[in-house]
Amino acid sequence: MNTAGAPVRPALPGRAAETANVQRLLDTARAGRSGALVVRGEAGIGKSTLLWHAATAAPDMLVLTRTGVETETELPFAALHLLVKDNMAGVDELPDAQARALRAALGLASAERAPDRFLVGLAVLTLLGELAAQRPVLCLLDDAHWFDRASAEVLLFVARRLDAEAVVMLFAARTGHAPAFPAPGLAELVLPRLDESTARHVLASGAGDLPRHIREQLLREAAGNPLALQELPAAHRAGRAPVYPLGPPEAGRGGSAPTHSPVEREFAARIEALPERVRTVVLVAAADNTCDTGVVLAAAQRLGCSVADLEAAERARLLMFSEGCLGFQHPLIRTAAYGSATVVRKQEAHRALADVLDGRPDVDRRNWHRAAASIGPDEDVAVALEESARAATNRGSNEAAAAAYERAGSLSPDPARRTRRLTAAAEAAADAGHRGWASSLAVDAARPVADQVQHARLALIHARLADEVNRPEETHRLLMEAAMPIAAVAPELAGEMFMWAVEAGWSARERGMIERVVVAAEGLGDARYVRALSAVALAQLPGAGDAALPRAIAGLREMAICHGSGSPRVGATLASWHLALGDHITAHALAACAERDSRTHGAHGVLPRVLAVLAAGRWHLGRRHDAAVAAAEGLQLARDTGHGQALGELAAVVAHLAAVEGDEVRLAAVLAEFDGRRMPLDFPEAAAAARSLLDLGLGRVESAADRLAELMTHPSRSQSLPDLVEAATRAGRTELARDAAARFERWAGHVGQAWARAVALRCRALVDGGDRAERLFAEAVAHHRLDGTRPFERARTELLQGESLRRERRRTQARSPLRSALETFEELGARPWAERARAELRATGESRTDAQPGPDLLAELTPQELQVVRLAAVGLSNRDIGAQLFLSPRTVGYHLYKAFPKLGVTSRGQLVRLDLPA
């Protein structure tokens, strides 16, 4: 915010706690750290004043400001552009990929595809960090509820990743407003109305000359709203008293729409009292609000106005100038000016603005002004808006594209073109996450539609929306009805729909639904992937026969090829199914490949799901720190993108890790976070399995057996059967243990994994007991060691083997497997299991069981620090590390500064001597 020439703002009585909160953030930035805060409240409550206070309290900082505008909500990255436009010189210093993404997003460079939203956010984060290297940065973002969605997503992405950049971001958003400004993960401050004592003080400072009964009336009408307390006395003096009734105001005043607060009504009345030409200038400024005085004045002159009218609006305290920038004294003035104008006057203002912008580079803004000035069908304007929609898509703003396509559809005289444009609008709205809007657009587009491919595209939208609210039967029906007629003419689209239909059948746990897809897909030129996925889905259904597993595995192995140009989404799906069938090595390889592709090609929408599989694969390979790192990053990205499916998968991994560690508090917290959310259908089963593993580790075998027994018939939980075998055996429930062991043995035989064969032998040893158990345990351990993976399962087998030998009074022989188990449990952080192994060792007479393990240096690092250290160890610069982890270079340096003492090193070069495989 540039304070030169700005109006004097009032003090902040009654806001001591709020200003102290802001001051703490400013002081934190001066100390080199960052922070973000969302200030919420009703219109006129003092949000803008609090932001202005922050600016005046930060003379030593670089202050950047942006105020959201209703007319710019459809323009992608409009808010972001005006925030950073004066600092674009720093873009040249950004890494190439970030610079290209930011320039493309701001329309400063062409791009073959939409710029990745994460890369744009990272570019802004890096840019702010570089600016803060000179002096702390304060970003003031007012009326954020009017920000275009693309800008809002990027700025929230940045705010959630602020750490050590010396940057403060303050957002102000109106409560009870549509559109809303959701900001999950950020601290919030809600401004209340002033208490009566403070309200009287504020009123007295500006209305002390008014009679007492008038002041009391104004006090009641203002109801603790600070701006109302300041503006209503002027209304009384101007003869607009007795203010307004307490009930809802009436529409009127020359066709104006009802306003929603006393302050807005007061501003509307002040505008109505002005001469017509001054009102016109204010309306043109409200319709445009680009801060471009030349554009506004030129458009107003086309409507018969002059510079003198612009000056009159300034003298009336409606418009203001700051360093050549034209704006409103308060955001509510713009709202009142535009809302109180008639439709005809609005059209005149937009038409004049469009004429002024003709031939200028800002084509999208001109197109929207042309559209706002149109009444009936206009194919020329529709074509122009369609171009704007494509440009918005290329710039990464699906919401802006949807709005442009929708308006183009409404202006289309030809029914076929109208349907095509509304279909594109529905697809873009669905991609933007607006379910209701997408559904409404798809319904409108379908009236009428004769083309089968167009009908399939609309069905795909409806199916997607049904899937998001967990209606798999409806999803399947919509997909099948639309895909079958187009299999011959649009095989690629049909194949995508058949694949989705398979997943819907699996989600519904309906065999018939999946089998119908297999039959229908035979008409495709290449249905291998559909058949393979169908086989896997069928094998995972309750009651599935064991004979389905070999077909499923064979199909997946055929498809398990990491294509350099392959789809990360396909790779993630294949990896997750391999993991479900026990092939964690292939799953990890596929996930690692998909991760590389996702990061290289900017497919960050699928990255959370990739990281879920990668985290699970790393755990099974014994890389527990790396598993925690992948899970933590995936959870953060899933929260950022609203990826519900990935949230469930990642939460399951984190819950499993907490259960292994015996961390009951963390497990409860993880599950509580997602309680009540719409999660994948199998998430309750995964949560139950994690709770059962925790109970088993802590010796609560009865509760573990009870809970696991309920999961025994679910093929998707086959890998939890060994937990049930152990819990039931220790609880004396022999038949339950024997049944579970037999089921797992059959499953292990079909999947053909060495680790599974080893665990099956362990289960058989537990239920058989006696002399046979010794041989089975020994054979199981041998299989584990040949396989070399699943160290947690190997250590459990060794623990049970040692316990069995110790009970047979073969204490010396028991010590070797128990020592091995203890060492592995300690490496994996499996505390309750380590304690059990240590107790067994003591029972054998082992004298060194109380010795504490050596320090686990990596355990001292946070997941973020571990990621940074690993990448630094292989020689990446802070900028390169930041680009991979969505951090600013300054934050990367801060993490290294914190990590070095924990690792006992003083330089990056010393990291290579540590065991830090990338």
CSV table of N, CA and C in Angstrom, one decimal, residues 784-832:
chain,number,residue,atom,x,y,z
A,784,HIS,N,12.0,-64.9,5.0
A,784,HIS,CA,12.1,-63.5,5.2
A,784,HIS,C,13.5,-63.0,4.8
A,785,ARG,N,14.5,-63.7,5.2
A,785,ARG,CA,15.9,-63.2,4.9
A,785,ARG,C,16.2,-63.3,3.4
A,786,LEU,N,15.6,-64.3,2.7
A,786,LEU,CA,15.8,-64.3,1.3
A,786,LEU,C,15.1,-63.2,0.6
A,787,ASP,N,13.9,-62.8,1.1
A,787,ASP,CA,13.1,-61.7,0.5
A,787,ASP,C,13.8,-60.4,0.7
A,788,GLY,N,14.2,-60.1,2.0
A,788,GLY,CA,15.0,-58.9,2.3
A,788,GLY,C,14.1,-57.7,2.5
A,789,THR,N,12.8,-57.8,2.4
A,789,THR,CA,11.9,-56.7,2.6
A,789,THR,C,11.0,-56.9,3.8
A,790,ARG,N,10.0,-56.0,4.0
A,790,ARG,CA,9.1,-56.2,5.2
A,790,ARG,C,9.8,-56.5,6.5
A,791,PRO,N,10.7,-55.6,6.9
A,791,PRO,CA,11.5,-55.9,8.1
A,791,PRO,C,10.6,-56.0,9.3
A,792,PHE,N,9.5,-55.2,9.4
A,792,PHE,CA,8.6,-55.3,10.5
A,792,PHE,C,8.0,-56.7,10.7
A,793,GLU,N,7.6,-57.2,9.6
A,793,GLU,CA,7.1,-58.6,9.6
A,793,GLU,C,8.1,-59.6,10.0
A,794,ARG,N,9.3,-59.4,9.4
A,794,ARG,CA,10.4,-60.3,9.8
A,794,ARG,C,10.7,-60.3,11.3
A,795,ALA,N,10.8,-59.1,11.8
A,795,ALA,CA,11.0,-58.9,13.3
A,795,ALA,C,9.9,-59.6,14.1
A,796,ARG,N,8.7,-59.4,13.7
A,796,ARG,CA,7.6,-60.1,14.4
A,796,ARG,C,7.7,-61.6,14.4
A,797,THR,N,8.1,-62.1,13.2
A,797,THR,CA,8.4,-63.6,13.1
A,797,THR,C,9.5,-64.0,14.1
A,798,GLU,N,10.6,-63.2,14.1
A,798,GLU,CA,11.7,-63.6,15.0
A,798,GLU,C,11.3,-63.4,16.5
A,799,LEU,N,10.5,-62.4,16.8
A,799,LEU,CA,10.0,-62.3,18.1
A,799,LEU,C,9.2,-63.5,18.6
A,800,LEU,N,8.2,-63.9,17.7
A,800,LEU,CA,7.4,-65.1,18.0
A,800,LEU,C,8.2,-66.4,18.1
A,801,GLN,N,9.2,-66.5,17.2
A,801,GLN,CA,10.1,-67.6,17.3
A,801,GLN,C,10.9,-67.7,18.6
A,802,GLY,N,11.4,-66.5,19.0
A,802,GLY,CA,12.2,-66.4,20.2
A,802,GLY,C,11.3,-66.7,21.4
A,803,GLU,N,10.1,-66.2,21.4
A,803,GLU,CA,9.1,-66.5,22.5
A,803,GLU,C,8.8,-68.0,22.6
A,804,SER,N,8.6,-68.6,21.4
A,804,SER,CA,8.4,-70.1,21.4
A,804,SER,C,9.5,-70.9,22.0
A,805,LEU,N,10.7,-70.5,21.6
A,805,LEU,CA,11.9,-71.2,22.1
A,805,LEU,C,12.1,-71.0,23.6
A,806,ARG,N,11.9,-69.8,24.0
A,806,ARG,CA,12.0,-69.5,25.4
A,806,ARG,C,11.0,-70.3,26.3
A,807,ARG,N,9.8,-70.4,25.8
A,807,ARG,CA,8.8,-71.2,26.5
A,807,ARG,C,9.2,-72.7,26.6
A,808,GLU,N,9.9,-73.1,25.5
A,808,GLU,CA,10.4,-74.5,25.5
A,808,GLU,C,11.7,-74.6,26.3
A,809,ARG,N,12.1,-73.6,27.1
A,809,ARG,CA,13.3,-73.5,27.9
A,809,ARG,C,14.6,-73.7,27.1
A,810,ARG,N,14.5,-73.2,25.9
A,810,ARG,CA,15.7,-73.2,25.0
A,810,ARG,C,16.2,-71.8,24.9
A,811,ARG,N,16.6,-71.3,26.1
A,811,ARG,CA,16.9,-69.9,26.2
A,811,ARG,C,18.1,-69.4,25.4
A,812,THR,N,19.1,-70.2,25.3
A,812,THR,CA,20.3,-69.8,24.5
A,812,THR,C,19.9,-69.6,23.0
A,813,GLN,N,19.1,-70.6,22.5
A,813,GLN,CA,18.7,-70.5,21.1
A,813,GLN,C,17.7,-69.3,20.9
A,814,ALA,N,17.0,-69.0,21.9
A,814,ALA,CA,16.0,-67.9,21.8
A,814,ALA,C,16.6,-66.5,21.6
A,815,ARG,N,17.8,-66.4,22.2
A,815,ARG,CA,18.4,-65.0,22.2
A,815,ARG,C,18.7,-64.5,20.9
A,816,SER,N,19.2,-65.3,19.9
A,816,SER,CA,19.6,-64.7,18.6
A,816,SER,C,18.4,-64.1,17.9
A,817,PRO,N,17.3,-64.8,17.7
A,817,PRO,CA,16.1,-64.2,17.0
A,817,PRO,C,15.6,-63.0,17.8
A,818,LEU,N,15.6,-63.1,19.1
A,818,LEU,CA,15.1,-61.9,19.9
A,818,LEU,C,16.0,-60.7,19.8
A,819,ARG,N,17.3,-60.9,19.8
A,819,ARG,CA,18.2,-59.8,19.6
A,819,ARG,C,17.9,-59.1,18.2
A,820,SER,N,17.8,-59.9,17.2
A,820,SER,CA,17.5,-59.4,15.9
A,820,SER,C,16.2,-58.7,15.8
A,821,ALA,N,15.2,-59.2,16.4
A,821,ALA,CA,13.9,-58.6,16.5
A,821,ALA,C,14.0,-57.2,17.2
A,822,LEU,N,14.7,-57.2,18.4
A,822,LEU,CA,14.8,-56.0,19.1
A,822,LEU,C,15.5,-54.9,18.3
A,823,GLU,N,16.6,-55.3,17.6
A,823,GLU,CA,17.3,-54.3,16.8
A,823,GLU,C,16.4,-53.7,15.7
A,824,THR,N,15.7,-54.6,15.1
A,824,THR,CA,14.8,-54.1,14.0
A,824,THR,C,13.7,-53.2,14.5
A,825,PHE,N,13.1,-53.6,15.6
A,825,PHE,CA,12.0,-52.8,16.2
A,825,PHE,C,12.5,-51.4,16.6
A,826,GLU,N,13.7,-51.4,17.1
A,826,GLU,CA,14.2,-50.1,17.5
A,826,GLU,C,14.5,-49.2,16.3
A,827,GLU,N,15.0,-49.8,15.2
A,827,GLU,CA,15.3,-49.1,14.0
A,827,GLU,C,14.0,-48.5,13.4
A,828,LEU,N,12.9,-49.3,13.6
A,828,LEU,CA,11.6,-48.9,13.0
A,828,LEU,C,10.8,-48.0,13.9
A,829,GLY,N,11.3,-47.8,15.1
A,829,GLY,CA,10.6,-46.9,16.1
A,829,GLY,C,9.4,-47.6,16.6
A,830,ALA,N,9.3,-49.0,16.6
A,830,ALA,CA,8.2,-49.8,17.0
A,830,ALA,C,8.3,-50.0,18.5
A,831,ARG,N,8.1,-49.0,19.4
A,831,ARG,CA,8.4,-49.0,20.8
A,831,ARG,C,7.7,-50.2,21.6
A,832,PRO,N,6.4,-50.4,21.4
A,832,PRO,CA,5.8,-51.5,22.2
A,832,PRO,C,6.4,-52.8,21.8
